[in-house]
Short mmCIF file of C-alpha atoms in Angstrom, two decimals:
data_model
loop_
_atom_site.label_atom_id
_atom_site.label_comp_id
_atom_site.label_asym_id
_atom_site.label_seq_id
_atom_site.Cartn_x
_atom_site.Cartn_y
_atom_site.Cartn_z
CA MET J 1 0.32 -29.29 -8.93
CA ASP J 2 -1.13 -29.98 -5.48
CA THR J 3 -0.04 -28.24 -2.30
CA ASP J 4 2.72 -30.01 -0.39
CA PRO J 5 1.03 -31.16 2.89
CA VAL J 6 4.34 -31.19 4.77
CA LEU J 7 5.11 -27.62 3.77
CA GLU J 8 1.60 -26.51 4.74
CA ASP J 9 2.08 -28.17 8.13
CA VAL J 10 5.29 -26.17 8.58
CA MET J 11 3.49 -22.93 7.66
CA ARG J 12 0.61 -23.76 10.05
CA GLN J 13 3.11 -23.80 12.92
CA LEU J 14 4.01 -20.20 12.03
CA GLY J 15 0.37 -19.13 12.07
CA ASP J 16 -1.23 -16.61 9.74
CA PHE J 17 0.38 -13.49 11.16
CA GLY J 18 2.56 -13.13 14.23
CA PRO J 19 5.43 -10.86 15.36
CA TYR J 20 7.81 -12.57 12.92
CA GLN J 21 5.54 -12.02 9.91
CA LEU J 22 4.96 -8.43 11.01
CA ARG J 23 8.69 -7.67 11.16
CA GLN J 24 9.39 -9.26 7.81
CA HIS J 25 6.37 -7.61 6.20
CA LEU J 26 7.46 -4.16 7.37
CA LEU J 27 10.82 -4.78 5.70
CA HIS J 28 9.16 -6.05 2.52
CA VAL J 29 6.83 -3.05 2.12
CA LEU J 30 9.83 -0.73 1.96
CA THR J 31 10.11 -1.90 -1.67
CA SER J 32 6.67 -0.44 -2.36
CA PHE J 33 7.52 2.80 -0.57
CA LEU J 34 10.64 3.16 -2.71
CA ALA J 35 8.74 2.27 -5.89
CA GLY J 36 6.30 5.11 -5.16
CA ILE J 37 9.25 7.52 -4.98
CA HIS J 38 11.06 6.24 -8.07
CA MET J 39 7.98 5.71 -10.26
CA LEU J 40 6.87 9.34 -10.14
CA SER J 41 10.17 11.12 -9.52
CA LEU J 42 10.35 12.33 -13.14
CA HIS J 43 7.25 14.43 -12.51
CA PHE J 44 9.39 16.91 -10.54
CA VAL J 45 12.82 16.18 -12.01
CA ALA J 46 11.47 17.10 -15.45
CA PRO J 47 8.34 19.20 -14.79
CA THR J 48 6.87 21.33 -17.56
CA PRO J 49 6.25 24.87 -16.28
CA GLU J 50 3.98 27.37 -17.95
CA HIS J 51 5.79 28.77 -20.99
CA ARG J 52 5.44 30.96 -24.05
CA CYS J 53 7.65 32.35 -26.79
CA TYR J 54 10.44 34.65 -25.67
CA ILE J 55 9.55 38.22 -26.66
CA GLU J 56 12.62 40.43 -26.49
CA GLN J 57 10.63 43.68 -26.36
CA VAL J 58 8.88 42.48 -23.18
CA ASP J 59 11.23 40.00 -21.52
CA SER J 60 14.26 42.30 -21.72
CA GLY J 61 12.31 44.84 -19.68
CA GLY J 62 11.44 47.29 -22.47
CA GLU J 63 7.64 46.87 -22.36
CA SER J 64 5.16 45.67 -19.75
CA LEU J 65 3.53 42.24 -19.71
CA ASP J 66 0.24 43.86 -20.71
CA SER J 67 1.62 44.34 -24.21
CA LEU J 68 2.20 40.62 -24.82
CA HIS J 69 -1.06 40.36 -26.75
CA LYS J 70 0.59 42.41 -29.51
CA TYR J 71 3.24 39.73 -30.02
CA ILE J 72 1.48 36.46 -29.13
CA PRO J 73 -1.87 35.17 -30.50
CA LEU J 74 -4.59 33.67 -28.29
CA ASP J 75 -5.34 29.95 -28.24
CA SER J 76 -8.78 28.33 -28.37
CA ASN J 77 -9.28 28.97 -24.65
CA GLY J 78 -8.61 32.70 -24.98
CA GLN J 79 -5.17 32.42 -23.34
CA LEU J 80 -1.79 33.46 -24.74
CA ASP J 81 -0.59 30.65 -26.99
CA ALA J 82 2.27 28.67 -25.46
CA CYS J 83 4.04 27.83 -28.73
CA LEU J 84 3.29 30.58 -31.29
CA LYS J 85 4.02 34.27 -31.81
CA TYR J 86 3.60 36.93 -34.46
CA ASP J 87 6.51 37.56 -36.76
CA GLY J 88 6.00 41.29 -36.43
CA ILE J 89 3.55 44.05 -35.52
CA GLY J 90 1.00 45.37 -37.96
CA ALA J 91 -1.75 44.29 -40.30
CA ASN J 92 0.36 41.89 -42.35
CA HIS J 93 1.94 39.88 -39.53
CA THR J 94 1.79 36.09 -39.63
CA VAL J 95 1.91 33.44 -36.90
CA VAL J 96 5.20 31.55 -36.51
CA SER J 97 6.76 29.15 -34.01
CA CYS J 98 8.95 30.23 -31.10
CA ASP J 99 12.00 28.90 -32.98
CA GLY J 100 13.45 27.35 -29.82
CA HIS J 101 13.36 30.52 -27.73
CA TYR J 102 11.03 30.30 -24.75
CA PHE J 103 10.14 32.17 -21.60
CA TYR J 104 9.35 29.94 -18.59
CA ASN J 105 7.24 30.83 -15.58
CA THR J 106 9.57 30.01 -12.66
CA THR J 107 7.04 30.65 -9.89
CA TYR J 108 7.07 26.98 -8.94
CA TYR J 109 9.89 25.44 -11.00
CA THR J 110 13.25 27.15 -11.26
CA SER J 111 15.12 24.04 -12.42
CA SER J 112 13.99 21.26 -14.74
CA ARG J 113 15.20 18.95 -17.50
CA VAL J 114 12.42 20.43 -19.60
CA ILE J 115 13.78 23.96 -19.14
CA ASP J 116 17.38 22.91 -19.82
CA TRP J 117 16.53 21.06 -23.03
CA ASP J 118 13.40 23.01 -24.10
CA LEU J 119 11.23 19.88 -24.18
CA VAL J 120 8.08 21.83 -24.99
CA CYS J 121 5.88 22.55 -28.02
CA ASP J 122 7.22 20.59 -31.01
CA ARG J 123 9.65 18.76 -28.65
CA ARG J 124 6.99 17.96 -26.08
CA TRP J 125 6.85 14.34 -27.22
CA MET J 126 10.44 13.90 -26.02
CA ARG J 127 9.38 14.58 -22.42
CA ALA J 128 6.52 12.08 -22.75
CA LEU J 129 8.87 9.52 -24.26
CA LEU J 130 11.13 9.67 -21.19
CA GLN J 131 8.24 8.58 -18.97
CA SER J 132 7.28 5.84 -21.43
CA VAL J 133 10.85 4.52 -21.49
CA TYR J 134 10.85 4.42 -17.71
CA MET J 135 7.57 2.48 -17.67
CA PHE J 136 8.93 0.08 -20.30
CA GLY J 137 11.84 -0.58 -17.97
CA VAL J 138 9.40 -1.26 -15.12
CA GLY J 139 7.51 -3.85 -17.17
CA LEU J 140 10.56 -5.62 -18.55
CA GLY J 141 12.27 -5.52 -15.16
CA ALA J 142 9.27 -7.09 -13.45
CA TYR J 143 9.22 -9.87 -16.04
CA ILE J 144 12.97 -10.65 -16.18
CA LEU J 145 13.83 -10.06 -12.53
CA GLY J 146 10.65 -11.84 -11.45
CA SER J 147 11.76 -14.91 -13.42
CA MET J 148 15.25 -14.65 -11.94
CA ALA J 149 13.73 -14.55 -8.46
CA ASP J 150 12.09 -17.91 -9.20
CA THR J 151 15.46 -19.47 -9.98
CA MET J 152 18.02 -17.54 -7.89
CA GLY J 153 15.85 -16.76 -4.90
CA ARG J 154 13.78 -13.81 -3.73
CA LYS J 155 16.37 -12.27 -1.42
CA PRO J 156 19.32 -11.98 -3.87
CA ILE J 157 17.13 -10.32 -6.52
CA LEU J 158 15.63 -8.00 -3.91
CA TYR J 159 19.02 -6.64 -2.94
CA LEU J 160 20.47 -6.71 -6.42
CA SER J 161 17.56 -4.44 -7.36
CA GLY J 162 18.25 -2.23 -4.35
CA ILE J 163 21.88 -1.71 -5.32
CA PHE J 164 21.19 -0.94 -8.97
CA GLN J 165 18.21 1.34 -8.34
CA LEU J 166 20.57 3.42 -6.18
CA ILE J 167 23.28 3.44 -8.85
CA PHE J 168 21.05 4.27 -11.82
CA GLY J 169 19.03 6.75 -9.76
CA ILE J 170 22.18 8.77 -9.09
CA ILE J 171 23.39 8.37 -12.68
CA CYS J 172 20.12 9.90 -13.93
CA ALA J 173 20.97 13.10 -12.06
CA PHE J 174 24.12 13.70 -14.11
CA MET J 175 23.27 12.51 -17.63
CA PRO J 176 24.20 15.40 -19.97
CA TYR J 177 22.44 14.05 -23.07
CA TYR J 178 18.85 13.08 -23.76
CA SER J 179 19.65 9.62 -25.18
CA LEU J 180 21.86 8.70 -22.22
CA LEU J 181 19.17 9.85 -19.79
CA ALA J 182 16.60 7.67 -21.57
CA VAL J 183 18.84 4.59 -21.24
CA SER J 184 19.49 5.35 -17.56
CA LEU J 185 15.77 5.80 -16.90
CA PHE J 186 15.08 2.41 -18.46
CA PHE J 187 17.37 0.66 -15.97
CA TYR J 188 16.19 2.91 -13.15
CA GLY J 189 12.65 1.72 -13.82
CA ALA J 190 13.67 -1.92 -14.20
CA PHE J 191 15.40 -2.09 -10.81
CA GLY J 192 13.59 0.69 -8.93
CA SER J 193 9.95 -0.09 -9.62
CA GLY J 194 10.11 -3.46 -11.37
CA GLY J 195 12.34 -6.00 -9.70
CA ALA J 196 12.31 -4.84 -6.07
CA TYR J 197 8.58 -4.14 -5.76
CA VAL J 198 7.47 -7.43 -7.32
CA THR J 199 9.95 -9.47 -5.29
CA GLY J 200 9.02 -7.78 -2.02
CA PHE J 201 5.33 -8.38 -2.71
CA VAL J 202 5.91 -12.07 -3.41
CA LEU J 203 7.99 -12.46 -0.23
CA SER J 204 5.11 -11.17 1.89
CA MET J 205 2.41 -13.15 0.10
CA GLU J 206 4.41 -16.36 0.53
CA LEU J 207 4.87 -15.74 4.26
CA VAL J 208 1.53 -14.54 5.63
CA GLY J 209 -1.56 -16.71 6.00
CA ALA J 210 -4.62 -16.53 3.76
CA SER J 211 -6.64 -14.51 6.29
CA LYS J 212 -4.10 -11.66 6.20
CA ARG J 213 -3.29 -11.50 2.50
CA THR J 214 -5.88 -8.82 1.73
CA VAL J 215 -4.57 -6.51 4.43
CA CYS J 216 -0.89 -7.19 3.67
CA GLY J 217 -1.40 -6.88 -0.08
CA THR J 218 -3.21 -3.57 0.38
CA ALA J 219 -0.38 -2.38 2.65
CA PHE J 220 1.90 -2.41 -0.41
CA SER J 221 -0.46 -0.01 -2.17
CA PHE J 222 -0.67 2.10 1.00
CA THR J 223 3.10 2.51 1.31
CA PHE J 224 3.35 3.22 -2.42
CA ALA J 225 1.03 6.19 -1.82
CA LEU J 226 3.24 7.38 1.04
CA GLY J 227 6.17 7.33 -1.39
CA VAL J 228 4.17 9.42 -3.86
CA MET J 229 3.41 11.99 -1.15
CA LEU J 230 7.11 12.18 -0.22
CA VAL J 231 7.95 12.90 -3.87
CA ALA J 232 5.94 16.11 -3.65
CA LEU J 233 7.38 17.08 -0.26
CA TRP J 234 11.00 16.74 -1.38
CA ALA J 235 10.25 18.64 -4.61
CA PHE J 236 8.78 21.50 -2.60
CA LEU J 237 11.90 21.67 -0.40
CA ILE J 238 14.58 21.13 -3.10
CA PRO J 239 14.38 23.40 -6.19
CA ASN J 240 17.43 21.99 -8.04
CA PHE J 241 16.44 18.95 -10.11
CA GLN J 242 19.87 17.26 -9.89
CA VAL J 243 20.00 17.42 -6.10
CA LEU J 244 16.37 16.32 -6.01
CA GLN J 245 17.09 13.25 -8.16
CA ILE J 246 20.01 12.28 -5.90
CA VAL J 247 17.76 12.55 -2.84
CA TYR J 248 15.13 10.35 -4.49
CA ALA J 249 17.79 7.75 -5.37
CA ALA J 250 19.36 7.86 -1.90
CA HIS J 251 16.21 6.41 -0.36
CA SER J 252 17.32 3.06 -1.82
CA LEU J 253 19.86 2.88 1.00
CA LEU J 254 16.90 1.92 3.21
CA LEU J 255 16.57 -1.30 1.24
CA ILE J 256 20.26 -2.15 1.15
CA ALA J 257 20.66 -1.53 4.90
CA HIS J 258 18.43 -4.41 6.04
CA TRP J 259 20.12 -7.26 4.14
CA CYS J 260 20.85 -9.17 7.36
CA LEU J 261 17.27 -8.78 8.64
CA VAL J 262 15.25 -10.22 5.74
CA ASP J 263 14.92 -14.00 5.40
CA GLU J 264 14.56 -15.99 2.21
CA SER J 265 11.09 -17.31 1.38
CA ILE J 266 10.40 -20.58 3.21
CA ARG J 267 8.13 -21.69 0.37
CA TRP J 268 10.79 -20.96 -2.27
CA LEU J 269 13.50 -22.82 -0.34
CA TRP J 270 11.19 -25.79 0.10
CA GLY J 271 10.35 -25.83 -3.60
CA GLN J 272 14.08 -25.83 -4.40
CA ASN J 273 14.53 -28.88 -2.11
CA ARG J 274 16.57 -26.76 0.32
CA LYS J 275 14.36 -28.03 3.09
CA LEU J 276 16.89 -27.88 5.92
CA GLU J 277 17.35 -24.13 5.31
CA ALA J 278 13.58 -23.69 5.14
CA LEU J 279 13.11 -25.48 8.46
CA GLU J 280 15.81 -23.41 10.14
CA ILE J 281 14.03 -20.19 9.14
CA ALA J 282 10.66 -21.68 10.13
CA GLU J 283 11.98 -22.67 13.57
CA LYS J 284 13.32 -19.17 14.14
CA ALA J 285 10.00 -17.69 13.02
CA VAL J 286 7.95 -19.90 15.33
CA GLN J 287 10.18 -18.98 18.27
CA VAL J 288 9.83 -15.26 17.51
CA ASN J 289 6.06 -15.81 17.48
CA GLY J 290 6.33 -17.21 21.01
CA LYS J 291 5.61 -20.83 20.17
CA TYR J 292 7.48 -24.11 20.31
CA PHE J 293 8.52 -25.55 16.95
CA VAL J 294 7.75 -29.26 16.63
CA ASN J 295 10.27 -30.68 14.16
CA HIS J 296 8.81 -33.97 12.98
CA TYR J 297 9.93 -33.63 9.38
CA GLN J 298 12.75 -36.17 9.31
CA ASP J 299 11.04 -38.10 6.51
CA ALA J 300 10.92 -35.00 4.32
CA LEU J 301 14.58 -34.24 5.02
CA SER J 302 15.65 -37.81 4.30
CA GLU J 303 13.99 -37.84 0.89
CA THR J 304 16.43 -39.37 -1.60
CA PRO J 305 17.96 -37.16 -4.30
CA GLU J 306 16.34 -39.35 -6.94
CA VAL J 307 12.87 -38.77 -5.51
CA ALA J 308 13.53 -35.05 -5.11
CA THR J 309 14.79 -34.80 -8.69
CA SER J 310 11.77 -36.70 -9.96
CA ALA J 311 9.40 -34.42 -8.04
CA ALA J 312 11.16 -31.31 -9.29
CA THR J 313 11.03 -32.60 -12.85
CA THR J 314 7.29 -33.25 -12.50
CA ASP J 315 6.73 -29.74 -11.17
CA LYS J 316 8.67 -28.24 -14.06
CA GLU J 317 6.73 -30.29 -16.60
CA GLU J 318 3.44 -29.15 -15.06
CA ALA J 319 4.55 -25.52 -15.06
CA LYS J 320 6.04 -25.67 -18.54
CA GLY J 321 4.10 -23.63 -21.05
CA GLY J 322 1.79 -22.19 -18.40
CA MET J 323 0.63 -19.33 -20.58
CA LEU J 324 -0.06 -21.67 -23.51
CA ASN J 325 -1.95 -24.12 -21.30
CA MET J 326 -4.07 -21.30 -19.94
CA PHE J 327 -5.10 -20.16 -23.42
CA ARG J 328 -6.00 -23.69 -24.50
CA HIS J 329 -8.96 -23.66 -22.11
CA PRO J 330 -11.83 -21.36 -23.18
CA ASN J 331 -12.97 -20.22 -19.73
CA LEU J 332 -9.44 -19.57 -18.55
CA ARG J 333 -8.60 -17.81 -21.81
CA TYR J 334 -11.58 -15.48 -21.53
CA ARG J 335 -10.89 -14.85 -17.84
CA ALA J 336 -7.20 -14.07 -18.52
CA LEU J 337 -8.04 -11.53 -21.22
CA ASN J 338 -10.76 -9.96 -19.08
CA VAL J 339 -8.46 -9.61 -16.07
CA ALA J 340 -5.57 -8.31 -18.22
CA TYR J 341 -7.84 -5.61 -19.66
CA ASN J 342 -8.92 -4.72 -16.12
CA TRP J 343 -5.28 -4.22 -15.12
CA PHE J 344 -4.73 -2.20 -18.31
CA ALA J 345 -7.64 0.11 -17.47
CA ASN J 346 -6.72 0.53 -13.81
CA SER J 347 -3.15 1.41 -14.70
CA LEU J 348 -4.23 3.80 -17.47
CA VAL J 349 -6.50 5.83 -15.20
CA TYR J 350 -4.15 5.67 -12.20
CA TYR J 351 -1.14 7.03 -14.09
CA GLY J 352 -3.29 9.32 -16.22
CA LEU J 353 -4.43 11.07 -13.05
CA SER J 354 -0.92 11.01 -11.56
CA PHE J 355 0.95 12.33 -14.62
CA ASN J 356 -1.69 14.93 -15.44
CA THR J 357 -1.89 16.70 -12.07
CA GLY J 358 -0.03 19.67 -13.57
CA THR J 359 -3.20 20.64 -15.44
CA LEU J 360 -5.15 21.06 -12.18
CA PRO J 361 -5.34 24.58 -10.71
CA GLY J 362 -3.33 25.48 -7.62
CA ASN J 363 0.10 24.83 -6.17
CA PRO J 364 1.47 21.80 -8.09
CA PHE J 365 3.33 20.42 -5.06
CA PHE J 366 0.20 20.53 -2.90
CA ILE J 367 -1.98 19.09 -5.68
CA PHE J 368 0.45 16.20 -6.19
CA PHE J 369 0.59 15.60 -2.44
CA LEU J 370 -3.21 15.46 -2.36
CA ASN J 371 -3.09 13.08 -5.31
CA GLY J 372 -1.09 10.61 -3.18
CA LEU J 373 -3.14 11.30 -0.05
CA ALA J 374 -6.34 10.57 -1.98
CA GLU J 375 -5.24 6.96 -2.44
CA LEU J 376 -5.39 6.20 1.28
CA PRO J 377 -9.22 6.36 1.62
CA GLY J 378 -9.46 4.01 -1.37
CA TYR J 379 -7.33 1.42 0.43
CA ALA J 380 -9.33 1.89 3.63
CA ILE J 381 -12.51 1.19 1.66
CA VAL J 382 -10.96 -2.01 0.30
CA ILE J 383 -9.83 -3.28 3.71
CA GLY J 384 -13.20 -2.48 5.28
CA LEU J 385 -15.52 -3.79 2.56
CA VAL J 386 -13.87 -6.27 0.19
CA ASP J 387 -14.31 -9.27 2.51
CA LYS J 388 -17.98 -8.37 2.93
CA THR J 389 -19.11 -7.30 -0.53
CA GLY J 390 -16.82 -9.59 -2.50
CA ARG J 391 -14.12 -8.72 -5.01
CA ARG J 392 -16.15 -8.49 -8.21
CA SER J 393 -18.83 -5.96 -7.26
CA LEU J 394 -16.58 -3.59 -5.30
CA SER J 395 -13.80 -3.63 -7.91
CA SER J 396 -16.29 -2.95 -10.71
CA LEU J 397 -18.04 -0.16 -8.81
CA LEU J 398 -14.83 1.65 -7.87
CA LEU J 399 -13.43 1.42 -11.39
CA PHE J 400 -16.70 2.74 -12.86
CA VAL J 401 -16.68 5.70 -10.45
CA GLY J 402 -13.08 6.47 -11.40
CA GLY J 403 -13.81 6.26 -15.12
CA PHE J 404 -17.03 8.27 -14.95
CA SER J 405 -15.25 10.99 -12.95
CA CYS J 406 -12.62 11.28 -15.70
CA VAL J 407 -15.33 11.87 -18.32
CA VAL J 408 -17.00 14.51 -16.12
CA ILE J 409 -13.67 16.30 -15.60
CA ALA J 410 -13.09 16.45 -19.36
CA TYR J 411 -16.01 18.82 -19.89
CA MET J 412 -15.53 21.09 -16.88
CA SER J 413 -13.58 24.31 -16.55
CA LYS J 414 -10.63 24.49 -14.19
CA GLY J 415 -11.51 25.15 -10.58
CA ALA J 416 -11.81 23.70 -7.11
CA LEU J 417 -14.66 21.42 -8.21
CA VAL J 418 -12.48 19.81 -10.90
CA THR J 419 -9.74 19.15 -8.35
CA THR J 420 -12.29 17.58 -5.98
CA ILE J 421 -13.68 15.26 -8.67
CA ALA J 422 -10.14 14.32 -9.71
CA MET J 423 -9.39 13.33 -6.12
CA ILE J 424 -12.59 11.22 -6.02
CA ALA J 425 -11.46 9.48 -9.21
CA LYS J 426 -8.04 8.78 -7.64
CA ILE J 427 -9.66 7.35 -4.48
CA ALA J 428 -11.84 5.05 -6.54
CA VAL J 429 -9.24 3.77 -9.00
CA SER J 430 -6.67 3.26 -6.24
CA GLY J 431 -9.13 1.03 -4.41
CA SER J 432 -9.95 -0.89 -7.57
CA PHE J 433 -6.26 -1.35 -8.38
CA ALA J 434 -5.60 -2.70 -4.87
CA ILE J 435 -8.39 -5.28 -5.23
CA ILE J 436 -7.33 -6.58 -8.64
CA TYR J 437 -3.92 -7.71 -7.34
CA ASN J 438 -5.34 -10.25 -4.90
CA TYR J 439 -8.39 -10.99 -7.06
CA THR J 440 -6.18 -12.15 -9.92
CA ALA J 441 -4.29 -14.60 -7.70
CA GLU J 442 -7.60 -16.07 -6.50
CA LEU J 443 -9.14 -16.44 -9.96
CA PHE J 444 -6.52 -18.72 -11.51
CA PRO J 445 -5.29 -22.24 -10.68
CA THR J 446 -1.88 -22.78 -9.12
CA VAL J 447 -0.27 -24.15 -12.28
CA VAL J 448 -0.90 -20.96 -14.28
CA ARG J 449 -1.24 -18.38 -11.51
CA ASN J 450 2.17 -16.83 -12.14
CA SER J 451 1.47 -16.74 -15.87
CA ALA J 452 -1.85 -14.96 -15.28
CA VAL J 453 -0.30 -12.38 -12.98
CA GLY J 454 2.59 -11.95 -15.45
CA LEU J 455 0.22 -11.35 -18.35
CA SER J 456 -1.76 -8.85 -16.28
CA SER J 457 1.39 -7.04 -15.20
CA ILE J 458 2.48 -6.71 -18.82
CA ALA J 459 -0.94 -5.24 -19.65
CA ALA J 460 -0.60 -2.71 -16.82
CA ARG J 461 2.89 -1.71 -17.87
CA THR J 462 1.74 -1.34 -21.48
CA SER J 463 -0.92 1.16 -20.46
CA GLY J 464 1.67 2.89 -18.27
CA MET J 465 3.81 3.39 -21.39
CA LEU J 466 0.83 4.61 -23.43
CA THR J 467 -0.44 7.07 -20.82
CA PRO J 468 2.11 9.87 -21.51
CA GLN J 469 1.42 9.52 -25.23
CA ILE J 470 -2.35 9.71 -24.74
CA ILE J 471 -1.91 12.89 -22.69
CA LEU J 472 -0.27 14.45 -25.77
CA LEU J 473 -3.65 14.16 -27.53
CA ASP J 474 -4.78 17.25 -25.64
CA SER J 475 -3.25 19.18 -28.53
CA ILE J 476 -6.15 17.86 -30.63
CA GLY J 477 -8.78 18.42 -27.94
CA LYS J 478 -8.28 19.27 -24.28
CA GLU J 479 -10.96 16.79 -23.23
CA LEU J 480 -9.70 13.87 -25.32
CA PRO J 481 -7.21 12.23 -22.86
CA SER J 482 -9.68 12.27 -19.95
CA VAL J 483 -12.45 10.87 -22.12
CA ILE J 484 -10.21 8.03 -23.30
CA PHE J 485 -9.22 7.22 -19.71
CA GLY J 486 -12.85 7.27 -18.60
CA VAL J 487 -14.31 5.18 -21.41
CA VAL J 488 -11.60 2.51 -21.11
CA ALA J 489 -12.22 2.29 -17.35
CA MET J 490 -16.01 2.09 -17.60
CA LEU J 491 -15.79 -0.69 -20.19
CA ALA J 492 -13.44 -2.62 -17.90
CA ALA J 493 -15.86 -2.12 -15.00
CA PHE J 494 -18.65 -3.64 -17.11
CA PHE J 495 -16.53 -6.61 -18.23
CA ALA J 496 -15.48 -7.26 -14.61
CA LEU J 497 -19.11 -8.14 -13.81
CA PHE J 498 -18.67 -11.30 -15.90
CA LEU J 499 -15.84 -12.59 -13.69
CA PRO J 500 -16.67 -15.19 -11.01
CA GLU J 501 -16.72 -14.19 -7.36
CA THR J 502 -13.91 -15.63 -5.20
CA LEU J 503 -14.98 -14.54 -1.71
CA ASN J 504 -14.90 -17.48 0.76
CA LYS J 505 -14.01 -19.94 -2.01
CA GLU J 506 -10.96 -22.16 -2.18
CA MET J 507 -8.50 -21.23 -4.90
CA PRO J 508 -8.37 -23.72 -7.81
CA GLN J 509 -5.29 -25.94 -8.06
CA THR J 510 -5.33 -27.75 -11.41
CA LEU J 511 -6.21 -26.59 -14.91
CA GLU J 512 -9.42 -28.61 -14.70
CA ASP J 513 -10.31 -26.89 -11.42
CA GLY J 514 -9.62 -23.51 -12.98
CA GLU J 515 -11.71 -24.25 -16.07
CA ASN J 516 -14.69 -25.26 -13.94
CA PHE J 517 -14.20 -22.63 -11.24
CA GLY J 518 -17.07 -20.15 -11.19
CA ARG J 519 -18.54 -21.48 -14.44
CA GLY J 520 -21.66 -19.45 -15.19
CA ASP J 521 -21.10 -17.17 -12.20
CA THR J 522 -21.66 -13.55 -13.25
CA ALA J 523 -22.99 -10.52 -11.43
CA PHE J 524 -26.08 -10.52 -13.66
CA ARG J 525 -26.93 -14.15 -12.89
CA THR J 526 -26.41 -13.54 -9.19
CA MET J 527 -28.72 -10.53 -9.33
CA TRP J 528 -31.36 -12.50 -11.26
CA ARG J 529 -31.29 -15.30 -8.68
CA PHE J 530 -31.71 -12.76 -5.90
CA ILE J 531 -34.70 -11.15 -7.65
CA THR J 532 -36.44 -14.44 -8.44
CA ARG J 533 -35.98 -15.75 -4.91
CA ARG J 534 -37.63 -12.66 -3.50
CA LYS J 535 -40.55 -13.14 -5.89
CA ASP J 536 -40.94 -16.89 -5.22
CA PRO J 537 -43.40 -17.29 -2.27
CA VAL J 538 -42.46 -20.94 -1.75
CA ASP J 539 -38.80 -20.05 -1.51
CA SER J 540 -39.65 -17.17 0.84
CA ILE J 541 -41.55 -19.53 3.15
CA THR J 542 -38.66 -21.98 3.05
CA ARG J 543 -36.24 -19.27 4.04
CA LEU J 544 -38.52 -18.14 6.88
CA ARG J 545 -38.62 -21.69 8.23
#
């Protein structure tokens, strides 16, 4: 499926990035900002405060807190157990569960779904399941709504998502039953972080030129981090979880409000043979950019319906079974699995660090804010270095640093140093995650590019669903979740070294191009060539000449 030369001529008149692209891009990245708010809102709508069994002799005011050790056993860390108590006082007492009666530390959280429904101890899995259901909605929403955007248009799906993320976000605040909340969270994730974010990203990538795609793609990650930081700020200011959820949902009004300002994708309109509409938007864009639009596309507009139908049919036949075609070619199959695992690992560590900030010492609102702030240096590193070092080496290095930091954290005691290393891990994995988005699009040929990105997105959403469940493994060993996150990430960093480099290379178009693209190009072979050239005196003389 070759690029349409007429369409590319239209896009060249726009230029890579002018005032028009800037205005549209700023509207598009609002979807990422909102996704950052919605994706992690449950962290403060349903936080898990410190808790222990309710002891009537102490909590009714009869005895001091110093006497709690008489009623509650110590855990393996020498702290009062959060889920057990003694059934009496004396030599013959036994250890029993709290039997659904808990005392919560309300220093930071006075209101929470967890407190209302006692989603702790033997019901702790129910809190984790809510986050997994949300992430499942994100994955399925990205897949279904992304496909709908290919047929109905980017703009309608963008605003359909905006409307429903507002509706389901508000509904989540008032759900009185666990099962109803889970269903609402599924749709909240589908429209809030699935459909809108993906569609906004595609709109920008289809509008800006190749030289600006790295910066614009990274801007989506940047604004996502700003959304994460705002989650912590609102939670600090609003103690009631219902009001807090409504505030989070209300941000979706930002998306709905700019319906008349966002234009449909020129590339999508052209592909749908709505070329007159595409040219009207292109002419407006060129004028906003301060140029004169030269409309010499009468031949393209006068194309007969029969020819247009034939071309559309050909395109559909070429795109049909993209995933299957990709897996029929060994190099593409290996590359797809490698990249999908890389997305899986990035997502696992990213959300593992995000969901698990409550275990870090200090004010949870400030720690979570720092967790979002820590992403910004990672994106700055990407923007400053990725077009110099290449995608492969920088992505692998950052992911390895993130994974190794997780393993180190697992075996350290709580303290300022642990928080610092956790922030380093977040910086690194955020940078790696930002790279892999654009890297994936560059690695695969046009005919299966959407399929490759779709497969990778499914892998990322799968790990997002698994992350809350893996965190539950800390009941077996406190270090186990962090070790799993770290090992998975370091393996992905190693496998990434076998991917071909894409810096300054044209993206493949056909399946044959994709199969041959970067054949034999690995980091190890590149390093070996560099070493042997330095050792070869003849080659050294040649280079000096």
